[in-house]
XYZ file of C-alpha atoms in Angstrom:
80
model
C 10.879 12.663 -7.238
C 12.498 10.744 -4.329
C 9.163 9.011 -3.573
C 8.916 7.899 -7.178
C 12.476 6.493 -7.084
C 11.655 4.628 -3.869
C 8.565 3.143 -5.486
C 10.603 2.052 -8.547
C 13.202 0.456 -6.258
C 10.534 -1.393 -4.275
C 8.964 -2.615 -7.494
C 12.289 -3.899 -8.786
C 12.950 -5.656 -5.442
C 9.562 -7.306 -5.440
C 10.105 -8.555 -9.042
C 13.632 -9.846 -8.137
C 12.210 -11.608 -5.105
C 9.427 -13.241 -7.126
C 11.859 -14.467 -9.771
C 14.259 -15.781 -7.117
C 11.392 -17.467 -5.198
C 12.112 -15.355 -2.142
C 9.288 -14.476 0.313
C 8.888 -13.176 3.829
C 6.372 -15.137 5.917
C 4.082 -13.474 8.398
C 6.001 -15.204 11.176
C 9.355 -13.844 9.922
C 7.900 -10.329 9.540
C 6.350 -10.474 13.059
C 9.607 -11.748 14.555
C 11.526 -8.860 12.931
C 8.965 -6.392 14.235
C 9.088 -7.801 17.780
C 12.901 -7.742 17.734
C 13.026 -4.160 16.448
C 10.471 -3.008 18.994
C 12.427 -4.641 21.820
C 15.674 -3.051 20.602
C 14.022 0.373 20.703
C 13.087 -0.110 24.286
C 9.832 0.154 26.307
C 6.438 1.157 24.891
C 6.958 4.841 25.591
C 10.316 4.850 23.711
C 8.744 2.884 20.830
C 5.885 5.396 20.544
C 8.365 8.317 20.716
C 10.437 6.647 17.967
C 7.391 6.317 15.730
C 6.445 9.955 16.334
C 9.954 11.262 15.654
C 10.170 9.182 12.488
C 6.665 10.356 11.512
C 5.620 6.712 11.019
C 2.449 4.849 11.755
C 2.933 1.415 13.268
C 1.798 -0.214 9.978
C 4.370 1.861 8.050
C 7.088 0.752 10.448
C 6.079 -2.896 10.005
C 6.044 -2.448 6.211
C 9.531 -0.952 6.287
C 10.833 -3.876 8.399
C 9.194 -6.378 6.025
C 10.788 -4.596 3.039
C 14.191 -4.590 4.652
C 13.916 -8.291 5.460
C 12.948 -9.090 1.880
C 15.865 -6.964 0.614
C 18.257 -8.955 2.940
C 16.897 -12.309 1.790
C 17.168 -11.413 -2.000
C 20.732 -10.188 -1.423
C 21.729 -13.415 0.374
C 20.070 -15.529 -2.328
C 21.959 -13.680 -5.044
C 25.268 -13.488 -3.181
C 25.473 -16.032 -0.410
C 28.039 -15.241 2.304
Protein backbone atom coordinates (compact mmCIF):
# COMPACT_ATOMS: atom_id res chain seq x y z
CA UNK A 1 0.00 0.00 0.00
CA UNK A 2 2.84 2.39 0.86
CA UNK A 3 4.59 1.58 -2.42
CA UNK A 4 1.39 2.36 -4.32
CA UNK A 5 1.10 5.70 -2.52
CA UNK A 6 4.73 6.54 -3.32
CA UNK A 7 4.14 5.70 -6.97
CA UNK A 8 1.06 7.94 -7.05
CA UNK A 9 3.00 10.79 -5.42
CA UNK A 10 5.82 10.43 -7.93
CA UNK A 11 3.37 10.42 -10.81
CA UNK A 12 1.70 13.59 -9.52
CA UNK A 13 5.09 15.29 -9.06
CA UNK A 14 6.17 14.38 -12.58
CA UNK A 15 2.90 15.76 -13.97
CA UNK A 16 3.30 18.97 -11.93
CA UNK A 17 6.88 19.33 -13.15
CA UNK A 18 5.83 18.87 -16.78
CA UNK A 19 3.03 21.41 -16.51
CA UNK A 20 5.38 23.90 -14.80
CA UNK A 21 8.15 23.29 -17.34
CA UNK A 22 10.52 22.06 -14.64
CA UNK A 23 13.21 19.52 -15.48
CA UNK A 24 16.39 18.12 -13.96
CA UNK A 25 19.32 17.96 -16.36
CA UNK A 26 21.84 15.14 -16.34
CA UNK A 27 24.46 17.65 -15.14
CA UNK A 28 22.26 18.77 -12.21
CA UNK A 29 21.49 15.17 -11.26
CA UNK A 30 25.15 14.18 -11.47
CA UNK A 31 26.21 17.18 -9.38
CA UNK A 32 23.64 16.30 -6.70
CA UNK A 33 24.91 12.70 -6.71
CA UNK A 34 28.55 13.76 -6.40
CA UNK A 35 27.69 16.19 -3.58
CA UNK A 36 25.71 13.55 -1.69
CA UNK A 37 28.44 10.96 -2.14
CA UNK A 38 31.07 13.42 -0.88
CA UNK A 39 28.88 14.29 2.13
CA UNK A 40 28.62 10.60 3.07
CA UNK A 41 32.39 10.23 3.10
CA UNK A 42 34.87 7.90 1.47
CA UNK A 43 34.01 5.01 -0.85
CA UNK A 44 33.77 2.51 2.01
CA UNK A 45 31.31 4.70 3.94
CA UNK A 46 29.32 5.25 0.75
CA UNK A 47 29.08 1.51 0.07
CA UNK A 48 28.12 0.90 3.71
CA UNK A 49 25.42 3.55 3.43
CA UNK A 50 23.96 1.92 0.31
CA UNK A 51 23.99 -1.48 2.00
CA UNK A 52 22.36 -0.21 5.20
CA UNK A 53 19.69 1.63 3.18
CA UNK A 54 19.25 -1.48 1.01
CA UNK A 55 19.77 0.60 -2.13
CA UNK A 56 21.55 -0.05 -5.38
CA UNK A 57 23.57 2.90 -6.66
CA UNK A 58 21.02 3.50 -9.44
CA UNK A 59 18.19 3.63 -6.88
CA UNK A 60 20.17 6.16 -4.84
CA UNK A 61 20.73 8.30 -7.94
CA UNK A 62 17.02 8.07 -8.83
CA UNK A 63 16.05 9.15 -5.30
CA UNK A 64 18.38 12.14 -5.50
CA UNK A 65 16.98 13.11 -8.93
CA UNK A 66 13.42 12.83 -7.59
CA UNK A 67 14.28 14.97 -4.56
CA UNK A 68 15.89 17.61 -6.77
CA UNK A 69 12.83 17.66 -9.04
CA UNK A 70 10.58 18.02 -5.99
CA UNK A 71 12.67 20.96 -4.74
CA UNK A 72 12.60 22.68 -8.12
CA UNK A 73 8.82 22.27 -8.46
CA UNK A 74 8.29 23.63 -4.95
CA UNK A 75 10.48 26.66 -5.66
CA UNK A 76 8.69 27.32 -8.95
CA UNK A 77 5.29 27.19 -7.24
CA UNK A 78 6.34 29.13 -4.11
CA UNK A 79 9.52 31.12 -4.68
CA UNK A 80 11.40 32.08 -1.55
